Coordinates of C-alpha atoms in Angstrom, one line a residue:
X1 CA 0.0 0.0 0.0
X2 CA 2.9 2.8 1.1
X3 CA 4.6 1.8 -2.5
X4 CA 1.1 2.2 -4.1
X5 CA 0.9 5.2 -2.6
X6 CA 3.3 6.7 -3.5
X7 CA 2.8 6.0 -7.4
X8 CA -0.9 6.1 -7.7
X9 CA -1.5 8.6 -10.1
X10 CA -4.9 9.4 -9.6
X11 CA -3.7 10.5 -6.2
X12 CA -1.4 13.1 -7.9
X13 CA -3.9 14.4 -10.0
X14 CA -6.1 14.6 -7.1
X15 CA -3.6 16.2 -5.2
X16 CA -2.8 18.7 -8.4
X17 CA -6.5 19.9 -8.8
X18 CA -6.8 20.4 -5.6
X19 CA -4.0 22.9 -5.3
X20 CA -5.2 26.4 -5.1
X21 CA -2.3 29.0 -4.8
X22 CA -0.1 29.3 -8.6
X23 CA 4.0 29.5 -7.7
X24 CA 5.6 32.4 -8.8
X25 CA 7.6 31.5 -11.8
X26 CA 10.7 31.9 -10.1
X27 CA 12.3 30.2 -7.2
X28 CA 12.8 32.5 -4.6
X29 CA 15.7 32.1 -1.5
X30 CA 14.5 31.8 2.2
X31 CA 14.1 35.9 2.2
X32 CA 11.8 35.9 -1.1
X33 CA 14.4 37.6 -3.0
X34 CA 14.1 36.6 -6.3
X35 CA 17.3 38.0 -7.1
X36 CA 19.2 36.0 -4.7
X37 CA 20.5 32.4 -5.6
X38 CA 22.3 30.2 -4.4
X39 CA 26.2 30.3 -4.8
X40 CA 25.9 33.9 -7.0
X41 CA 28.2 36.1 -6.7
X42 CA 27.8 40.1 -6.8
X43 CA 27.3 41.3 -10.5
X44 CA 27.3 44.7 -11.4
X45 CA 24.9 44.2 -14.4
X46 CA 22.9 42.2 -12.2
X47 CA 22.7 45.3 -9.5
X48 CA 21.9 47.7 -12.7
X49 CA 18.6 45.5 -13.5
X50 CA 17.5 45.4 -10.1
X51 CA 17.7 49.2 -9.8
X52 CA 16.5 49.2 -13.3
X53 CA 12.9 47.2 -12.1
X54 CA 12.8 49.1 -9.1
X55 CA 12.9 52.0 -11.0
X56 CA 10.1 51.0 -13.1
X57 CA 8.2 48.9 -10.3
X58 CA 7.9 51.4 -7.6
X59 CA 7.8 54.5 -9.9
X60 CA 10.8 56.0 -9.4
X61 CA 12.5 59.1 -11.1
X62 CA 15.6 58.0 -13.0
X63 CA 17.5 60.5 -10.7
X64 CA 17.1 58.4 -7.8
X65 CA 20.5 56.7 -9.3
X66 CA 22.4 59.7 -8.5
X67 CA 21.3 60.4 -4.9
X68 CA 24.0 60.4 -3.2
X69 CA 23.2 58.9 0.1
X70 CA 21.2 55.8 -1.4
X71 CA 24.7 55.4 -3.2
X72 CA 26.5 55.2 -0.5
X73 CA 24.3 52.9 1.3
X74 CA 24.9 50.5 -2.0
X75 CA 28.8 51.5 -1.7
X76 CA 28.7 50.5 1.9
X77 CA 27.0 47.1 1.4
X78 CA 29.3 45.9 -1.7
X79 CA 32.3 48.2 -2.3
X80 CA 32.3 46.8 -6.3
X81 CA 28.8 48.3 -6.3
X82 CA 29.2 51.5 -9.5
X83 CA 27.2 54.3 -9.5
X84 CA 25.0 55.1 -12.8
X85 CA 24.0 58.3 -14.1
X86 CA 20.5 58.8 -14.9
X87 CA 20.4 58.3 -18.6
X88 CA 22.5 54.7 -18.1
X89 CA 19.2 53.9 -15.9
X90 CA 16.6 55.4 -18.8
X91 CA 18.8 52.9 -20.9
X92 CA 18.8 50.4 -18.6
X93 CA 14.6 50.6 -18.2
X94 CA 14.0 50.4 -21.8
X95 CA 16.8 47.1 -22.7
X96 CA 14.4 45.6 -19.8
X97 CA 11.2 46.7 -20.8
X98 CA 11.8 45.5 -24.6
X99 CA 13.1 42.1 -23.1
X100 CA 10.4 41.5 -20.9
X101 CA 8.0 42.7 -23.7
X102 CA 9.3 39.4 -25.8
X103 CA 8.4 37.1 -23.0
X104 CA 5.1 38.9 -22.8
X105 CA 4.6 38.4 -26.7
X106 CA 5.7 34.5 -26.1
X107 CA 3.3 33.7 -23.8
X108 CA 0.3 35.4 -25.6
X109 CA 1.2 33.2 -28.5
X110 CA -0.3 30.2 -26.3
X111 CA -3.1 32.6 -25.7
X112 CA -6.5 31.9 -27.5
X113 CA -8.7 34.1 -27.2
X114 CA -8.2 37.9 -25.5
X115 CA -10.5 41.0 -24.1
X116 CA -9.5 44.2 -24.5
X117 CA -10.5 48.0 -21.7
X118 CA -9.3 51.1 -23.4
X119 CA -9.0 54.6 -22.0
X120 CA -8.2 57.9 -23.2
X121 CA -5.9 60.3 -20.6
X122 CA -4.8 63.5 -20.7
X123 CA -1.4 64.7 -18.5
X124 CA -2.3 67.9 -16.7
X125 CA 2.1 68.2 -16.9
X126 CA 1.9 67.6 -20.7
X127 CA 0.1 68.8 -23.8
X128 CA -0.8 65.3 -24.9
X129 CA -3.4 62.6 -24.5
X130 CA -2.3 59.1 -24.1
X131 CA -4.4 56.0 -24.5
X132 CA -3.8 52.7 -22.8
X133 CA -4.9 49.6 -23.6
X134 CA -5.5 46.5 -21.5
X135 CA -5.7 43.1 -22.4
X136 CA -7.2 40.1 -20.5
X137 CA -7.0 36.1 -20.9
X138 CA -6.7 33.2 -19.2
X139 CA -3.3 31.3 -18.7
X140 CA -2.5 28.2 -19.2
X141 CA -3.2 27.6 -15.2
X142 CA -7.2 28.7 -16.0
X143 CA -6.1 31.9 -13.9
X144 CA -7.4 35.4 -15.1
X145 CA -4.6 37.3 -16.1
X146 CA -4.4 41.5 -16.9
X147 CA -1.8 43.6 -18.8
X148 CA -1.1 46.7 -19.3
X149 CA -0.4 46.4 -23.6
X150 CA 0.4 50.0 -24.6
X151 CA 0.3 53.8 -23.3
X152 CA 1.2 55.7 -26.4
X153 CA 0.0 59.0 -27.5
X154 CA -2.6 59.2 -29.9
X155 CA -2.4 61.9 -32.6
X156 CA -4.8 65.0 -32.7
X157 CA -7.7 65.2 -33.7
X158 CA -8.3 61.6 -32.0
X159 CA -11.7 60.7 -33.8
X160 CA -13.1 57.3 -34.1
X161 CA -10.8 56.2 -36.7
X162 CA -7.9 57.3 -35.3
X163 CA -8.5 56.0 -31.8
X164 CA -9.0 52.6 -34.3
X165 CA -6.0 53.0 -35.8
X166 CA -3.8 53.3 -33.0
X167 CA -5.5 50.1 -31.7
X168 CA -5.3 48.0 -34.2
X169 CA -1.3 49.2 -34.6
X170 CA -1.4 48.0 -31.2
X171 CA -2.8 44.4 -32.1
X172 CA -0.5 43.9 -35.1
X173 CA 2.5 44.8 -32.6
X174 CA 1.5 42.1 -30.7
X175 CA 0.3 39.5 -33.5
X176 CA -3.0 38.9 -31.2
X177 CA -5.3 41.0 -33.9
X178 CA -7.2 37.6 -35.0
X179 CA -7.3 37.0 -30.9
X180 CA -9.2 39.5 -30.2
X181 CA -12.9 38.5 -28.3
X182 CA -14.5 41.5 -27.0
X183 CA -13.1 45.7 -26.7
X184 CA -14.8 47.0 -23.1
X185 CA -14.9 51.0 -23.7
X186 CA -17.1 54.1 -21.5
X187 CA -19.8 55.9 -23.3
X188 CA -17.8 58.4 -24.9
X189 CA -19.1 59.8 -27.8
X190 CA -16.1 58.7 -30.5
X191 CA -16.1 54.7 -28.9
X192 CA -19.0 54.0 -30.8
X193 CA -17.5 54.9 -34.3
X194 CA -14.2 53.9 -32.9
X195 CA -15.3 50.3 -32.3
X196 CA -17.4 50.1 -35.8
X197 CA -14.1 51.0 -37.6
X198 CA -11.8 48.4 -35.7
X199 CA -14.8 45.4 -35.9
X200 CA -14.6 46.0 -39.7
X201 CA -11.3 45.7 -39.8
X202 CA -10.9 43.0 -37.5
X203 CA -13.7 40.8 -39.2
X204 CA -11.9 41.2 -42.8
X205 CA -9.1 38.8 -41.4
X206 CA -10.7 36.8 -38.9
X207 CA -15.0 35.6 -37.8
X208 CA -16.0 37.8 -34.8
X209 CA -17.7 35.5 -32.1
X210 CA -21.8 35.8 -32.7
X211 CA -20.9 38.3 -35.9
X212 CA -19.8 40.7 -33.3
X213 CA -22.6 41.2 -30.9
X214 CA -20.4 40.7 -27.9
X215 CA -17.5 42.7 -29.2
X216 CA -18.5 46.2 -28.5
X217 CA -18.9 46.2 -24.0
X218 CA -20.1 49.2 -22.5
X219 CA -18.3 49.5 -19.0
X220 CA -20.6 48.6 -15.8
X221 CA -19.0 51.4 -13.6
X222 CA -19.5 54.1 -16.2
X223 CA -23.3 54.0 -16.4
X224 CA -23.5 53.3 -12.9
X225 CA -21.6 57.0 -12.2
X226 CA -24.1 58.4 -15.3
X227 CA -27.1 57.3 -13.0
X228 CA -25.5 58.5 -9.9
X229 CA -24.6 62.0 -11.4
X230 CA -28.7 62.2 -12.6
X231 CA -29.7 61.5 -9.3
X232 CA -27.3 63.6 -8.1
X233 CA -27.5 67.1 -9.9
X234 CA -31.1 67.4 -8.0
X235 CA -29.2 67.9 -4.7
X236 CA -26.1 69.6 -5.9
X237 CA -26.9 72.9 -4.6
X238 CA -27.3 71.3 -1.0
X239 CA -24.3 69.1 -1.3
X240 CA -22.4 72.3 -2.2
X241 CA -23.8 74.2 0.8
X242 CA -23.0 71.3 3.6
X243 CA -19.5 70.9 1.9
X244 CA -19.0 75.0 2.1
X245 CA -20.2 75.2 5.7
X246 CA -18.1 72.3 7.1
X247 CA -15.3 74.0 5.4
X248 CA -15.9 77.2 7.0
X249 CA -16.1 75.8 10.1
X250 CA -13.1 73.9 9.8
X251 CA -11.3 76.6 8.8
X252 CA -10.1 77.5 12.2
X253 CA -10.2 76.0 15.8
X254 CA -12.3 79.6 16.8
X255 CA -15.0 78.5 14.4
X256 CA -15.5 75.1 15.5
X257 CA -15.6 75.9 19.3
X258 CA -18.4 79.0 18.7
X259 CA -20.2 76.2 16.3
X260 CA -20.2 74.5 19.3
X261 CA -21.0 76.8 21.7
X262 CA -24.2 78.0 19.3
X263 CA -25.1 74.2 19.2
X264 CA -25.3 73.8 23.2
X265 CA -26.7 76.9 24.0
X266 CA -29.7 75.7 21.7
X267 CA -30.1 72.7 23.5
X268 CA -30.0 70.3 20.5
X269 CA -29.1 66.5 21.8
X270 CA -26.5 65.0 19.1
X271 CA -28.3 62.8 16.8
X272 CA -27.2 60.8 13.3
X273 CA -28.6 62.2 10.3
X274 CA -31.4 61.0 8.7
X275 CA -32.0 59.8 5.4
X276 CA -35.2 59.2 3.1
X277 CA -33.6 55.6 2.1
X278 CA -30.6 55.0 3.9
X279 CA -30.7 51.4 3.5
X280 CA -30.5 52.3 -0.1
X281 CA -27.0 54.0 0.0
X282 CA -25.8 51.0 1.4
X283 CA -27.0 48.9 -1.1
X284 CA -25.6 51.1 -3.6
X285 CA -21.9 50.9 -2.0
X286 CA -22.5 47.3 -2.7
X287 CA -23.5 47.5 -5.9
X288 CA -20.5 50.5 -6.7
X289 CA -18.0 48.4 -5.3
X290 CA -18.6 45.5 -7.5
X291 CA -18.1 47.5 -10.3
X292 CA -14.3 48.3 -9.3
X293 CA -12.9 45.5 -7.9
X294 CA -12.3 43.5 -11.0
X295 CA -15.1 41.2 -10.6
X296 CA -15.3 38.3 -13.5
X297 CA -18.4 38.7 -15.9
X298 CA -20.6 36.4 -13.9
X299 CA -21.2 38.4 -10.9
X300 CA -23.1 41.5 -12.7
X301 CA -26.3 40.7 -13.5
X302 CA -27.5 40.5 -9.8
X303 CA -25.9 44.0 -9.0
X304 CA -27.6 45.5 -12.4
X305 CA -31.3 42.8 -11.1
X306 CA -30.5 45.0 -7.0
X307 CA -30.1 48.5 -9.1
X308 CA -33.7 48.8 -10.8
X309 CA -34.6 47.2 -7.4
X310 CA -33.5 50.2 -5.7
X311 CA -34.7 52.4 -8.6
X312 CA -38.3 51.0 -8.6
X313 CA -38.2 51.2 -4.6
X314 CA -37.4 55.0 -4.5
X315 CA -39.6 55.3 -7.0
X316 CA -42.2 54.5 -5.2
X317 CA -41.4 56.2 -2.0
X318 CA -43.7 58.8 -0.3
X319 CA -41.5 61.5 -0.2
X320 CA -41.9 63.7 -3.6
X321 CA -38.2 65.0 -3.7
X322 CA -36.8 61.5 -3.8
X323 CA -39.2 60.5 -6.8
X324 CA -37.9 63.2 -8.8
X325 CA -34.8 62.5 -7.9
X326 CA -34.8 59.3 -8.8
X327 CA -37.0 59.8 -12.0
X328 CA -34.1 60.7 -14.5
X329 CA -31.7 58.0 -13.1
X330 CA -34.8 55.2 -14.5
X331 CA -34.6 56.7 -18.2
X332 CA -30.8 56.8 -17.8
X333 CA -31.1 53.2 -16.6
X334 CA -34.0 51.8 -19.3
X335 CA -32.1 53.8 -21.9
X336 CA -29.0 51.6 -21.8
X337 CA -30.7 48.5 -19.9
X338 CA -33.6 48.4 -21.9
X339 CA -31.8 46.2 -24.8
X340 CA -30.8 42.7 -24.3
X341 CA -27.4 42.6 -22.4
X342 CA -26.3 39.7 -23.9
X343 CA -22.9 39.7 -22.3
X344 CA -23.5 39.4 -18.7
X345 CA -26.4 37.4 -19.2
X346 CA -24.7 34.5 -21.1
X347 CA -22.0 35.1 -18.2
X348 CA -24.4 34.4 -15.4
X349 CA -25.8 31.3 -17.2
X350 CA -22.2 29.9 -17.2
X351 CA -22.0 30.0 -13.2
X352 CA -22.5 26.6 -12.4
X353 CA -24.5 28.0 -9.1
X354 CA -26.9 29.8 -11.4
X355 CA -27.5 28.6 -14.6
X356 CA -30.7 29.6 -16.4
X357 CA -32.2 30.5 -13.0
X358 CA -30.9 33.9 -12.8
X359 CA -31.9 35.2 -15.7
X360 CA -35.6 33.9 -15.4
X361 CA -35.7 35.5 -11.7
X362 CA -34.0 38.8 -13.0
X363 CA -35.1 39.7 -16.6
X364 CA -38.8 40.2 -15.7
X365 CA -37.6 42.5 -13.1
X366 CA -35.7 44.8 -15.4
X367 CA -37.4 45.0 -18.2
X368 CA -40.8 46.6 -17.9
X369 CA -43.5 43.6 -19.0
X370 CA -43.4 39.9 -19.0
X371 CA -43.5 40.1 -22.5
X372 CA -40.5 41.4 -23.5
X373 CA -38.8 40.0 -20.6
X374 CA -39.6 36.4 -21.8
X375 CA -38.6 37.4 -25.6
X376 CA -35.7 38.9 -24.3
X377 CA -34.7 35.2 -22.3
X378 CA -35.6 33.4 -25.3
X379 CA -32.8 36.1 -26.9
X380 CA -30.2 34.3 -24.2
X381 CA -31.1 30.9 -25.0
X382 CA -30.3 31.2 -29.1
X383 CA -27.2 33.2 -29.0
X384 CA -25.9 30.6 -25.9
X385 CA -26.8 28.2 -28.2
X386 CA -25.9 29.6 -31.4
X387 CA -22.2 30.5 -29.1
X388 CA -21.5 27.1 -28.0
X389 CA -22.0 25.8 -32.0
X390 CA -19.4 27.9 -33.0
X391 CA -17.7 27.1 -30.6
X392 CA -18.1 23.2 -31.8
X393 CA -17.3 24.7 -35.1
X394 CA -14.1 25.9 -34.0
X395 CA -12.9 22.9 -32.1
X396 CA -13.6 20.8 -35.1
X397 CA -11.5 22.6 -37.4
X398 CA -8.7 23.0 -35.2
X399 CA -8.9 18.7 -34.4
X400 CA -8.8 18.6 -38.3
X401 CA -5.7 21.1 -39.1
X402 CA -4.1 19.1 -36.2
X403 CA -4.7 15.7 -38.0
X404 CA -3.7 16.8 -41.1
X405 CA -0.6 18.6 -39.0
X406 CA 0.6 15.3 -37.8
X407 CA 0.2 13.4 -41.4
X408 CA 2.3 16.0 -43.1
X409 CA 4.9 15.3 -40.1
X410 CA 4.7 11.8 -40.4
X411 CA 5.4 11.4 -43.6
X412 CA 8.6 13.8 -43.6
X413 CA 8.8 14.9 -47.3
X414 CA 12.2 16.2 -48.1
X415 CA 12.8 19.0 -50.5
X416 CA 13.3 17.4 -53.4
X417 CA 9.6 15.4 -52.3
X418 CA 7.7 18.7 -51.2
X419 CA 5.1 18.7 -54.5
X420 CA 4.1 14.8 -53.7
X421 CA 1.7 13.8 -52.1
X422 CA 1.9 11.6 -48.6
X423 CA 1.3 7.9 -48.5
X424 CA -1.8 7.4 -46.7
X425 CA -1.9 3.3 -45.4
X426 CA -5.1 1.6 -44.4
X427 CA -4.2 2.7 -40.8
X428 CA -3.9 6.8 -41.3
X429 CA -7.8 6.3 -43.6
X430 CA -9.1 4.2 -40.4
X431 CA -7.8 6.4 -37.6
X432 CA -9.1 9.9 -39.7
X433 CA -12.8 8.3 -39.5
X434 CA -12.3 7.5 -35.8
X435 CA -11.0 10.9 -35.6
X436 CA -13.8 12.8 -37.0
X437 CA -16.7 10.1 -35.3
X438 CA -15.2 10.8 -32.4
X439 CA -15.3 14.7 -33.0
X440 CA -18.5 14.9 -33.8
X441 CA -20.4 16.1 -30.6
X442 CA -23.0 13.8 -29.2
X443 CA -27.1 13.5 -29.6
X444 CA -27.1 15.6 -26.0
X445 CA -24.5 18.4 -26.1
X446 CA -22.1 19.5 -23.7
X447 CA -24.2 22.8 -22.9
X448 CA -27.6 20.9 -22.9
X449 CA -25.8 18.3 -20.3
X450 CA -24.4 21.2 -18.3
X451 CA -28.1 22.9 -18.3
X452 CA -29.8 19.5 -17.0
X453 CA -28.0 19.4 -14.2
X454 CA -28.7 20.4 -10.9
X455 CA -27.0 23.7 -9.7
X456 CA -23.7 23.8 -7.8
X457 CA -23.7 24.2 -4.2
X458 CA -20.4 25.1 -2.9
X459 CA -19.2 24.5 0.3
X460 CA -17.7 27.9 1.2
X461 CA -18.6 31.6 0.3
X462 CA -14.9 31.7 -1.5
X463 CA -16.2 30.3 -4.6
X464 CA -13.9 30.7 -8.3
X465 CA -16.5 30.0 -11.3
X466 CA -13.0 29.7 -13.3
X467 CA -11.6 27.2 -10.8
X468 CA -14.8 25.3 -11.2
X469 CA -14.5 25.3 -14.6
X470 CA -11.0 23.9 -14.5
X471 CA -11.5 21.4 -12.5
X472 CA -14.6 20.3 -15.1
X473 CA -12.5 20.8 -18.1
X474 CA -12.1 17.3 -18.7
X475 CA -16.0 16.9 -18.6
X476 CA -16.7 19.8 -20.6
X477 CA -14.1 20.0 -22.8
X478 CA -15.8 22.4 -25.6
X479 CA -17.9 24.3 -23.7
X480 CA -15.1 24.8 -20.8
X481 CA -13.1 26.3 -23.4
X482 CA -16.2 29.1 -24.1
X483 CA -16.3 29.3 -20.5
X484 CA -13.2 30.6 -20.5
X485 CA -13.3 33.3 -22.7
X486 CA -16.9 34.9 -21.9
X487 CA -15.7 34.9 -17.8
X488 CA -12.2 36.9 -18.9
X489 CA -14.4 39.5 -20.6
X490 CA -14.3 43.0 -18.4
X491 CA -17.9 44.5 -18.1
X492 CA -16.3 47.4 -16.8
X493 CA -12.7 49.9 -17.6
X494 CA -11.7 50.0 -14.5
X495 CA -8.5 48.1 -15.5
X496 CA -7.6 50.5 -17.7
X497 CA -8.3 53.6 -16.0
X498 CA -6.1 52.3 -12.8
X499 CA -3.2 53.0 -15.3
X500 CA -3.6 56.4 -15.1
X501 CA -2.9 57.3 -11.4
X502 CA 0.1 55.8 -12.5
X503 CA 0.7 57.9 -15.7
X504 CA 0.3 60.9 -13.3
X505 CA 2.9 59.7 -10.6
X506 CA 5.7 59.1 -13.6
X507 CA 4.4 62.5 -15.9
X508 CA 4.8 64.5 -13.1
X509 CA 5.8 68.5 -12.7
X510 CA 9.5 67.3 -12.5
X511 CA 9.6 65.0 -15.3
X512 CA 7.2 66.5 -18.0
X513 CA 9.8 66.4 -20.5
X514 CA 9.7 62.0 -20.6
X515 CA 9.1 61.5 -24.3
X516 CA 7.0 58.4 -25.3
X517 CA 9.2 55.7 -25.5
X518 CA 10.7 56.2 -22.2
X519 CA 6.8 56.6 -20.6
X520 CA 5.8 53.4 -22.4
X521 CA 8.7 51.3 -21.1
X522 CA 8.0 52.7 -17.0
X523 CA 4.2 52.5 -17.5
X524 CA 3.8 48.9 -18.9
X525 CA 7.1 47.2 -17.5
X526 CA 5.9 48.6 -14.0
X527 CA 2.8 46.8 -14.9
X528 CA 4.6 43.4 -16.0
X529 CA 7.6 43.5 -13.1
X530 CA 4.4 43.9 -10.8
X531 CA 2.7 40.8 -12.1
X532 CA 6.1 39.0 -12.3
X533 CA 7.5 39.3 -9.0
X534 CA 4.1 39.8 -6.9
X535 CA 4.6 43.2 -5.8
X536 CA 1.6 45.3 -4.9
X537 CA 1.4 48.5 -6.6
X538 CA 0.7 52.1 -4.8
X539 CA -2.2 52.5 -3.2
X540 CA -4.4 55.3 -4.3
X541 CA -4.4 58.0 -2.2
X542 CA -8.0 58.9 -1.1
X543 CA -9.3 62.3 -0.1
X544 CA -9.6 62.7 3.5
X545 CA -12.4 62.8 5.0
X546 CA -13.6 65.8 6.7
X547 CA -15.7 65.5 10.3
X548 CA -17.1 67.4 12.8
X549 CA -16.9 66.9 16.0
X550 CA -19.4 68.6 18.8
X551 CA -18.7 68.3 22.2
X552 CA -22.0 68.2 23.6

């Protein structure tokens, strides 16, 4: 039994599923360094690409190489150690930034499908707007992966086509442009013409998914802040009073004690303010805050089902002011709710702990009569189905390229034999037909299997619909593979628009003159160095709060 044990296979590949927590690719001393191995010795190159990484890591100014005391902290640990000046570290950033972009390029080769969040930015330090782009896939380890692709500068007068032009540029640089799944953009006015121009160009080389209907995502957290800022401008004279007065008040330590003395010499008792809906503000935290934490698709078509429930609930509220307030956040919400969202639908239908269920309990909610709700459902069930026969489409070509790959291999041909044709035996003719029976998908299909069954229950809160999809590849080999791709798509840009607290530590008021190249390389290799070595990037600096306090 111990010798059994010990080779029992099925034990290993219990044991591998059940693994959770990837490595770092890299194998790191007993003090996490990844720059530490055993038996090296002190390199001076070596010393120059850590300062080079920390440079672009941390966001450093390439001056920090010539600060003296840091120097001589170096100089004091290894006397070998030689200073740099600060255009041997630009240098140094870029060498590293186009070698790492290689690897990068490398492993999105193994890539198959990708999602794309783009962002326009403007440096308040620079006369230029930049645009980033963002691309998202799943590894080879079924793990949701994000990089930071490009930050260039995009030409004046940045319409449609030239916001499409730069992008596709982009693809081609990377050789991902027949890759691409789905383009997540806000509701700017020039996305819309932007995206028509890069779908035709994209579709005259390669089949969009569904002819395209998924390509074109409108981000989540934008049309959350358009409802908000509806709702919003009703109050904005109030909210601009209370924020004057608590400055005022604040203003001195005079002002808040005679506040205070006003307050007790009236006799009011301390008490929490009052709200028509608080529970509602609460709710809407909720819903805000799964809109920026980088949520996969799956998760938003209950917030968006708890919105219009909010909506419809103030709506109906006794107090007048909070029915017009809330009136022109329901046409904001109907006017880009109303139409099918395919997307997030077709994502909640591919949680194993939903299926088909939330969409029956959330459609007639948020769409006005049964009616269309029900046409609208019957919209989800043909394009999941028409999606998963593609997808059948796809995996048959790719098993017959790969037969035909391995019969050209076989039979060797040299050059002087490249014009004849292979020897087929009676084998090569058998196996083909058991090749193409056996790729042929079955009387019940993979999705209608996966529908039939019960939900999944899981056993904790911390639940992974990708995980659970990984560990059911095997099962669902097709429709794990479509899975995969509509779960990597990014309902909202958040991913993209974190880039730019970044673009304004680097373009700052001491370094306006960085031209492109040397932005590019900090920006994105800050972004890969961060994702290679597990390093957490800067927190963004919040505005702080302003209380105050009565003594009462």
């Amino acid at each position: 039994m111990r010798r059994h044990s010990d080779k029992c296979m099925q034990k290993k590949l219990h044991e591998s599923t059940e693994q959770k927590q990837t490595t770092i690719p890299f194998q790191p001393s007993q003090s996490g360094n990844p720059f530490l191995t055993p038996g090296a010795r002190y390199s001076n190159e070596k010393m120059r690409e850590i300062i080079a990484t920390a440079i672009m890591v941390h966001e450093y100014p390439f001056s920090v190489v010539e600060d003296d005391v840091w120097m001589w902290g170096f100089q004091f640990a290894n006397p070998d150690f030689r200073k740099v000046t600060h255009k041997t570290a630009r240098s140094d950033c870029v060498a590293l930034f186009e070698k790492e972009k290689k690897v990068l390029k490398k492993l999105l080769e193994s890539v198959r499908k990708i999602s794309l969040t783009t962002d326009m930015w403007k440096s308040s330090h620079q006369v230029v707007e930049y645009m980033v782009i963002t691309g998202h896939f799943i590894d080879s380890r079924w793990t949701l992966q994000k990089r930071v692709l490009s930050f260039v500068k995009v030409p004046a007068p940045r319409r449609g086509i030239d916001v499409a032009d730069s992008i596709y540029k982009c693809l081609k640089t990377w050789g991902i442009e027949s890759k691409v799944f789905s383009v997540s953009v806000d509701d700017s006015s020039y996305n819309d013409s932007c995206l028509r121009y890069l779908k035709d160009d994209l579709s005259l080389s390669n089949k969009l998914i569904l002819d395209g209907s998924l390509f074109h995502v409108r981000c989540c957290a934008h049309i959350l802040n358009l409802l908000v800022q509806d709702g919003l401008s009703k109050i904005k004279d109030i909210i601009f009073n209370i924020r004057e007065s608590v400055k005022y008040i604040n203003h001195n330590d005079a002002r808040l004690k005679a506040f205070c003395d006003v307050i007790a010499f009236a006799s009011y008792k301390e008490r929490e303010p009052h709200y028509a809906y608080a529970p509602s503000l609460e709710e809407w935290d909720k819903v805000e805050k799964v809109c920026s934490e980088y949520p996969t698709a799956n998760l938003y078509l209950s917030e968006v089902w708890k919105m219009k429930e909010i909506l419809d609930k103030a709506n109906e509220d006794e107090d007048l002011f909070m029915r017009e307030m809330t009136s022109p956040m329901k046409i904001k919400f109907d006017k880009y709710w109303g139409g099918c969202n395919m997307l997030m639908a077709i994502a909640s239908v591919l949680d194993p702990r939903c299926k088909f269920h939330m969409v029956r309990i959330c459609f007639p909610k948020i769409y006005k009569s049964k009616e269309v709700a029900d046409e609208n459902i019957k919209k989800v069930k043909h394009s999941l189905e028409e999606l998963y026969d593609e997808y059948v489409a796809i995996s048959l070509t790719e098993s017959s390229s790969s037969s035909s790959a391995v019969n050209l291999d076989s039979s060797n041909p040299s050059s002087s034999q490249v014009n004849i044709a292979p020897i087929r035996t009676g084998f090569d003719e058998i196996m083909s037909i058991i090749q193409e029976n056996e790729a042929i998908p079955p009387i019940k299909s993979e999705l209608q299997d996966y529908l039939d069954e019960g939900i999944y229950i899981p056993k904790s809160s911390s639940f992974c619909a990708l995980d659970w999809w990984r560990n059911n590849s095997m099962k669902y080999k097709i429709l794990s593979k479509m899975a995969a791709d509509i779960l990597a798509i990014p309902i909202s840009t958040v991913a993209s628009e974190s880039t730019f607290s970044a673009g304004g530590r680097v373009i700052d008021e001491c370094r306006s003159k960085l031209n492109e190249e040397s932005v590019e390389a900090l920006i994105c290799g800050g972004d890969w160095f961060r994702h290679k070595y597990n390093v957490k990037k800067k927190s963004k600096v919040e505005k702080e709060k302003i209380y105050i306090t009565l003594k009462i």
